[in-house]
Amino acid sequence: MKKPINRRDFLKRGGALLAAGALPMSLVEIAYGKDSKEQGFTFAYISDSHITHVRGKEFVRNWDRGLIQAVAEANLLTPRPDFIMYGGDIAQLGKREEIDHGLEILSGLRGKARYVMGEHDYYLDLGKYWRSKLGRDHYSFDHKGVHFIVLNSILTYDEWTYHRWPSAAERMHQMARLDNPHGSPFMVGDAQREWLRKELEKVSVDTPLVVFSHSPLQKIYKGWNFWTDDAEQVQALLKPFKKVTVLYGHVHQIQYNQIGNISFHSAMATAWPWPYPQSFSQAPSHLPKLTVPMDRADPFFERDGTGWQFINLHTGHVDAHYLLPDNQNRVVAYDAALGHPVDTVFQAEDRRIPPQTHY
Amino acid sequence: MAKRTGHIGAACAVALAICGPAALAAPLGLPPVPIPADNPQTPEKIKLGDRLFHDKRFSSTGQVACANCHKAELVFTDGLKVSQGIHGLKGTRNAPTVVNAAYMKTLFWDGREPDLEGQSQQPFVNPVEMGLKDHRPILKIVRTDPAYAAAFQRVFGKSGEEITMTEVAQAIASFERTLVSGDSPFDRYYYGGDRHAMTPAQIRGLEVFVNQGRCVSCHTIEQTQALFTDNRFHNIGIGFKRIRGKENRLAEQFITAKRGGANVDVTVLTSKDMSEMGRFAVTENLTQIGAFKTPTLRNVARTAPYMHDGSLKTLKEVVDFYNNGGRLRESDPVDDFQSGGIRPLNLSKRQKADLVAFLEALTSPQYVKRVPGPAASRKPAAH
């Protein structure tokens, strides 16, 4: 039963709860040990725009508008985020027109942007055009005491990739489908895992790690490739480290999870939302426990269930601030006492957003 | 075909059951008026609110009442681009109609008040509206004026210091909740089963409204009622030109001012730039920059000019604006914060004319009588 809104709630809703979208960021508590080498910082994190070419100079307007709005909003963050991370799937069918058009919109960002490869960017020409524009699909960098790793986690078996399809376009279309019996599971693959192993040899276990991938580096739902086939092997490489966070796109919804020492956070899409998948029973899965359901997206509101986020990184852990158009923004933050991420505002049963039952 | 009276009768029965004996029966096409539990309607209270609504003494110059900007003969609007307060000072926003405001989930163009009780207290103390420093002069009048003192005693059982702005606002809100109007040609056609209530052009216009025109996405029509508003906030591209490229600085300035204790109500009505930040000024939510509340479309043919800044003079201009994808001219740029739901509509000349005809079918019987002269150029009555 929804309580009627009283004035105090109303005013509060217009302030404190929305601090995630507010400026300046001094509202966000940044607390880290005085003697720590780490410094708190923020970065913006935009993902899954699925820019779709129609014909000539025409693109699906709604996906364009989602990305344009996210860029405009990210440009308003104060203080400025240190950099911008893009979580993959600029394009819908990997076309040059789509990648170009998406990058043109993203060029409006104030600050340095880095990119993760998504399957929609990859399976037409196996990432050739994307790489020509953006460089490597797996790399690492250090920033203010944190070691960042970017993986291409949307690869699959060579046979499927190179020897099964009559055309590149057909391969792209197959990988773009959900619940596709002819699909193939995502993986990081042997070569990249070997690269990662060597990469991590150089890093102290005390250094906070943040890993970016497109697919979740955990097994959630195979039918939609909310899945990485070699997730356990990747997780094993990350196990020695004290503070590890994986940030992924692909799922178009808010998810958070803790597996051992690793915190997982997903990114919203700027294009459209996916519903929560049911657990997949054909294989062991680590379906995150669904504690705070999102509203069912309102079909009359074109941005409902989409969004973008900025990440506040301090004490080596992540607070993910989700900016949700015309909805109550959410902050999913690592809770040191509990040892896993929590939805700071809505985790408690009586605070949750009641799902919409009627339009 | 159902008889109209049958429908109205049914609406009354429902309304009375829900709202109690004091509530007005909902006219055709509208749900029962929501009445807050702590402010039940009584005839005496409504009468008191009516008097307060028209009292010019509640302004610093003694010349401005609520009714200055919400004139009964103009469907409780003022016909001006933006409202004029004391000394002819102009605000930044167009006076929305009070008619059917009782159904609104938030009040003001940016939704900064949750109810009529909260909304009605603000204009008194806004420097460009009624210009009082605080509410004390109002309380002084209602506590000492014998007619008011007797009325507050009758309605609230309170006198002297016991009378506060809470009671004043409750009475005004009660009066405003009586200003409901449905039963338009559209309602008689759509809910009353009268196929001849709308003209063929209006019927074609309804089809444009719900399909190619996409108007119904925000201006909702439901199975049993039509409020013509989704109670949401959208950036449709009006007025944003003013602050294009300045959003960053303005957002920062605004938040800094707000943290320093600046009053949102005053800020948005005295600064044209800040006004264009829309809902953001209330929620500080980046996703709501330049977003304003969807107004109802009931009686829209009688409430020109249009949009939060009153910048469009006619319904034809409004239809053209939407047809161009939220732009006055097709060559105008689209702002980055504009809602993705706004897009070019490719309506034909005839579809646009039909759509305007349909909007004219939303006028309730009591507001059909036209006031002479084009509303947009009418001067406010001299005081």
XYZ file of C-alpha atoms in Angstrom, chain B:
383
model
C -26.770 5.139 -27.679
C -26.573 6.109 -24.038
C -28.334 9.242 -22.947
C -26.044 11.968 -21.651
C -28.004 12.458 -18.478
C -27.597 8.824 -17.591
C -23.827 9.227 -17.667
C -23.815 12.384 -15.615
C -26.099 10.761 -13.082
C -23.700 7.860 -12.780
C -20.758 10.214 -12.353
C -22.561 12.041 -9.550
C -23.320 8.826 -7.752
C -19.687 7.780 -7.921
C -18.431 11.185 -6.912
C -20.696 11.412 -3.931
C -19.757 7.974 -2.730
C -16.071 8.803 -2.826
C -15.913 12.438 -1.891
C -18.749 12.803 0.549
C -21.682 15.156 0.276
C -19.633 18.337 -0.184
C -17.763 17.193 -3.247
C -18.844 18.321 -6.637
C -20.079 15.605 -8.895
C -17.527 14.892 -11.581
C -18.629 16.125 -14.967
C -18.616 13.787 -17.955
C -15.083 12.772 -18.893
C -13.506 13.478 -15.503
C -12.942 11.382 -12.386
C -14.206 12.529 -8.977
C -12.211 15.465 -7.647
C -9.584 14.235 -5.179
C -10.181 15.925 -1.829
C -7.446 15.766 0.850
C -8.606 14.054 4.030
C -7.504 17.020 6.153
C -9.336 19.601 4.072
C -12.880 18.423 3.350
C -15.106 20.581 1.166
C -17.897 22.602 2.817
C -20.070 25.226 1.126
C -18.988 27.859 3.678
C -15.301 27.100 3.164
C -15.678 27.296 -0.614
C -17.386 30.678 -0.288
C -14.611 31.918 1.989
C -11.975 30.707 -0.479
C -13.752 32.481 -3.305
C -13.590 35.746 -1.358
C -9.903 35.290 -0.494
C -9.154 34.478 -4.142
C -10.559 37.848 -5.218
C -9.145 40.006 -2.401
C -6.659 42.590 -3.723
C -5.594 43.646 -0.246
C -3.291 40.627 -0.061
C -0.695 42.396 -2.219
C 1.816 45.120 -1.398
C 0.018 47.617 -3.641
C -3.518 46.571 -2.765
C -4.148 46.030 -6.474
C -3.376 42.381 -7.156
C -5.500 39.389 -6.198
C -5.205 35.764 -7.298
C -8.001 36.627 -9.723
C -5.801 39.174 -11.545
C -3.944 36.370 -13.290
C -6.753 33.825 -13.032
C -9.789 35.601 -14.446
C -13.039 33.651 -14.522
C -13.941 35.112 -17.932
C -10.668 33.801 -19.409
C -11.046 30.273 -17.997
C -9.035 31.446 -14.990
C -6.009 32.563 -17.019
C -5.007 36.132 -17.913
C -4.536 36.065 -21.679
C -1.023 37.454 -21.274
C 2.225 35.977 -22.492
C 3.633 36.017 -18.965
C 1.787 37.183 -15.875
C 1.898 40.722 -14.519
C 2.061 41.417 -10.812
C 2.447 44.580 -8.770
C 3.498 47.742 -10.647
C 3.066 45.831 -13.920
C 6.153 43.708 -13.124
C 6.401 40.709 -15.393
C 7.186 37.166 -14.306
C 8.751 34.530 -16.531
C 5.831 32.155 -16.984
C 2.385 32.004 -18.485
C -0.502 31.775 -15.992
C -1.915 28.254 -16.194
C -5.657 27.800 -15.818
C -6.985 26.986 -12.356
C -9.811 25.024 -13.983
C -9.213 21.299 -13.348
C -6.004 22.116 -11.433
C -7.604 20.055 -8.664
C -6.568 16.950 -10.603
C -2.911 17.936 -10.931
C -0.439 15.804 -9.001
C 1.939 18.765 -8.715
C 1.379 22.502 -9.080
C 3.265 25.210 -10.979
C 4.886 24.654 -14.383
C 7.840 23.004 -12.633
C 5.753 21.093 -10.087
C 7.456 22.723 -7.131
C 4.368 22.372 -4.895
C 2.525 19.101 -4.289
C -0.944 20.554 -3.750
C -3.165 23.611 -4.118
C -2.742 24.379 -0.418
C 1.008 24.780 -0.913
C 0.737 26.522 -4.272
C -1.723 29.159 -3.139
C 0.626 30.579 -0.508
C 3.495 31.360 -2.881
C 2.335 34.232 -5.152
C 1.544 36.493 -2.159
C 5.218 36.705 -1.255
C 6.754 36.653 -4.718
C 8.398 40.007 -5.555
C 7.011 40.073 -9.107
C 3.554 38.806 -8.258
C 1.848 40.175 -5.134
C 5.038 41.521 -3.577
C 4.483 41.008 0.146
C 7.578 40.580 2.313
C 5.856 37.814 4.267
C 2.346 36.531 4.997
C 1.747 38.706 8.060
C -0.330 41.419 6.316
C -2.738 38.725 5.107
C -3.125 37.262 8.581
C -3.675 40.725 10.002
C -6.563 41.316 7.598
C -8.260 37.948 8.052
C -7.967 38.161 11.835
C -9.373 41.696 12.089
C -11.791 42.149 9.180
C -15.139 41.303 10.832
C -16.528 39.461 7.815
C -13.393 37.288 7.549
C -13.177 36.748 11.313
C -16.768 35.514 11.376
C -16.203 33.283 8.348
C -13.017 31.674 9.748
C -14.862 31.082 13.024
C -17.718 29.374 11.169
C -15.543 27.321 8.842
C -12.566 26.384 11.015
C -13.781 27.222 14.522
C -10.743 29.487 14.866
C -10.199 33.151 15.640
C -7.386 35.643 16.216
C -3.932 34.087 16.437
C -5.392 30.640 15.798
C -5.927 31.614 12.172
C -2.767 30.871 10.203
C -1.820 30.597 6.545
C -2.809 26.942 6.736
C -6.477 27.876 7.048
C -6.184 30.647 4.445
C -4.631 28.232 1.966
C -7.134 25.487 2.762
C -10.035 27.794 2.015
C -8.506 28.995 -1.276
C -7.756 25.396 -2.297
C -11.324 24.349 -1.472
C -12.666 27.047 -3.753
C -10.250 26.038 -6.507
C -11.405 22.418 -6.251
C -14.851 23.542 -7.376
C -13.391 24.793 -10.668
C -13.750 21.604 -12.653
C -15.081 21.347 -16.154
C -15.662 18.425 -18.466
C -18.711 17.677 -20.568
C -17.092 19.141 -23.694
C -18.153 18.045 -27.202
C -15.264 15.560 -27.020
C -16.588 14.105 -23.745
C -20.096 13.810 -25.149
C -18.726 12.099 -28.260
C -16.199 9.826 -26.562
C -17.771 9.021 -23.209
C -21.405 9.966 -23.801
C -21.883 8.046 -27.006
C -23.173 11.053 -28.942
C -21.737 10.572 -32.431
C -22.882 14.035 -33.475
C -21.268 15.917 -30.590
C -18.113 16.518 -32.674
C -17.884 17.683 -36.271
C -16.340 15.395 -38.901
C -13.166 17.533 -38.836
C -12.966 17.184 -35.033
C -13.436 13.418 -35.265
C -10.615 13.239 -37.823
C -8.572 15.484 -35.518
C -9.034 13.047 -32.620
C -7.590 10.340 -34.854
C -4.547 12.537 -35.548
C -4.294 13.300 -31.819
C -4.001 9.630 -30.819
C -2.059 8.325 -33.816
C 0.240 10.224 -36.149
C 0.255 13.343 -33.992
C 1.365 11.327 -30.921
C -0.229 13.988 -28.681
C -1.903 11.367 -26.496
C 1.512 10.122 -25.310
C 1.573 13.004 -22.834
C -1.936 14.463 -23.056
C -3.610 11.298 -21.881
C -7.062 9.979 -22.722
C -8.156 6.951 -20.714
C -11.056 4.519 -20.953
C -13.348 6.341 -18.550
C -11.787 9.790 -18.224
C -9.412 12.210 -19.871
C -7.251 14.607 -17.882
C -5.160 15.377 -20.989
C -2.030 15.376 -18.859
C 0.330 12.615 -17.763
C 1.455 14.759 -14.807
C 5.031 14.312 -16.002
C 7.694 16.807 -17.025
C 9.085 16.984 -20.534
C 11.594 19.118 -22.361
C 9.799 19.752 -25.633
C 12.242 22.374 -26.880
C 10.284 25.557 -26.102
C 12.311 28.427 -24.722
C 15.489 26.421 -24.401
C 17.175 28.448 -27.110
C 17.591 31.131 -24.498
C 20.011 29.075 -22.412
C 21.656 26.887 -25.037
C 25.343 26.659 -24.228
C 24.801 28.210 -20.802
C 23.292 25.120 -19.139
C 26.473 24.226 -17.319
C 27.046 27.631 -15.769
C 23.370 28.069 -14.930
C 23.059 24.673 -13.278
C 26.081 25.397 -11.115
C 24.917 28.926 -10.294
C 21.485 27.685 -9.426
C 22.643 24.924 -7.107
C 25.106 27.252 -5.413
C 22.351 29.819 -4.885
C 19.962 27.178 -3.591
C 22.550 25.851 -1.140
C 23.002 29.450 -0.025
C 19.320 29.654 0.842
C 17.905 31.203 -2.355
C 14.180 30.686 -2.798
C 13.299 28.598 -5.844
C 9.949 30.299 -6.258
C 11.528 33.737 -6.462
C 14.502 32.653 -8.546
C 12.531 31.017 -11.330
C 10.068 33.874 -11.623
C 12.637 36.671 -11.578
C 15.412 35.226 -13.760
C 14.487 34.391 -17.334
C 17.507 32.142 -17.724
C 16.892 30.201 -14.519
C 13.232 29.866 -15.420
C 14.200 27.865 -18.494
C 15.912 25.238 -16.336
C 12.388 23.942 -15.615
C 11.928 20.954 -13.350
C 15.668 20.770 -12.673
C 15.302 23.776 -10.367
C 13.105 21.679 -8.110
C 14.685 18.232 -8.208
C 18.282 19.127 -9.154
C 18.012 16.101 -11.384
C 20.099 16.492 -14.534
C 17.613 14.480 -16.534
C 15.013 17.222 -16.029
C 16.794 20.258 -17.395
C 14.349 22.358 -19.381
C 11.478 19.998 -18.562
C 8.062 21.451 -17.763
C 4.797 19.890 -16.657
C 2.324 18.687 -19.257
C -0.647 21.070 -18.975
C -4.202 19.862 -19.401
C -5.741 20.592 -22.803
C -9.248 21.092 -21.515
C -10.563 24.507 -22.641
C -7.277 25.056 -24.484
C -8.962 26.976 -27.290
C -9.837 29.620 -24.696
C -6.513 29.868 -22.854
C -4.084 31.419 -25.349
C -1.196 32.141 -25.424
C 0.505 28.775 -25.013
C 3.521 27.028 -23.486
C 5.252 27.762 -20.169
C 6.614 31.025 -21.543
C 3.483 32.016 -23.451
C 5.567 32.207 -26.594
C 3.037 30.643 -28.987
C -0.028 32.736 -29.774
C -2.373 30.292 -31.487
C -3.181 26.599 -31.555
C -2.054 26.539 -35.163
C 1.393 27.726 -34.059
C 1.466 25.013 -31.391
C 0.581 22.308 -33.923
C 3.232 23.631 -36.334
C 5.789 23.646 -33.527
C 5.184 19.969 -32.752
C 4.957 19.068 -36.426
C 8.489 20.453 -36.874
C 9.747 18.175 -34.086
C 9.644 20.751 -31.303
C 10.965 23.632 -33.381
C 9.432 26.879 -34.576
C 11.146 26.431 -37.938
C 12.476 23.229 -39.436
C 15.854 24.883 -39.735
C 16.126 25.467 -35.955
C 18.492 23.192 -34.032
C 17.132 20.656 -31.541
C 18.362 21.067 -27.977
C 20.337 18.196 -26.440
C 17.909 17.812 -23.559
C 14.797 17.601 -25.708
C 12.616 14.568 -25.023
C 13.111 11.730 -27.484
C 9.339 11.541 -27.792
C 9.289 14.809 -29.714
C 9.967 14.248 -33.392
C 8.835 15.578 -36.767
C 5.296 14.358 -37.436
C 4.860 14.922 -41.200
C 1.249 16.009 -40.788
C -0.542 17.293 -43.870
C -2.194 20.709 -43.949
C -5.576 19.061 -43.514
C -4.401 16.918 -40.590
C -3.067 20.025 -38.850
C -6.356 21.867 -39.400
C -8.292 18.836 -38.125
C -6.089 18.673 -35.042
C -6.814 22.319 -34.230
C -10.523 21.618 -34.778
C -10.318 18.735 -32.314
C -8.606 20.932 -29.704
C -11.531 23.319 -30.067
C -13.838 20.429 -29.114
C -12.303 20.357 -25.610
C -14.092 23.503 -24.439
C -16.645 22.924 -21.677
C -20.118 24.512 -22.027
C -19.540 27.132 -19.328
C -16.485 28.489 -21.165
C -17.828 28.498 -24.708
C -18.755 32.179 -24.665
C -15.914 34.089 -26.271
C -14.612 37.303 -24.841
C -14.408 39.998 -27.542
C -10.980 40.695 -29.012
C -8.041 38.331 -29.408
C -7.084 37.089 -25.960
C -3.353 37.383 -26.568
C -3.457 41.137 -27.030
C -5.891 41.982 -24.259
C -4.610 44.444 -21.745
C -5.112 43.721 -18.081
C -7.880 45.737 -16.542
C -6.655 49.023 -15.076
C -6.769 49.303 -11.334
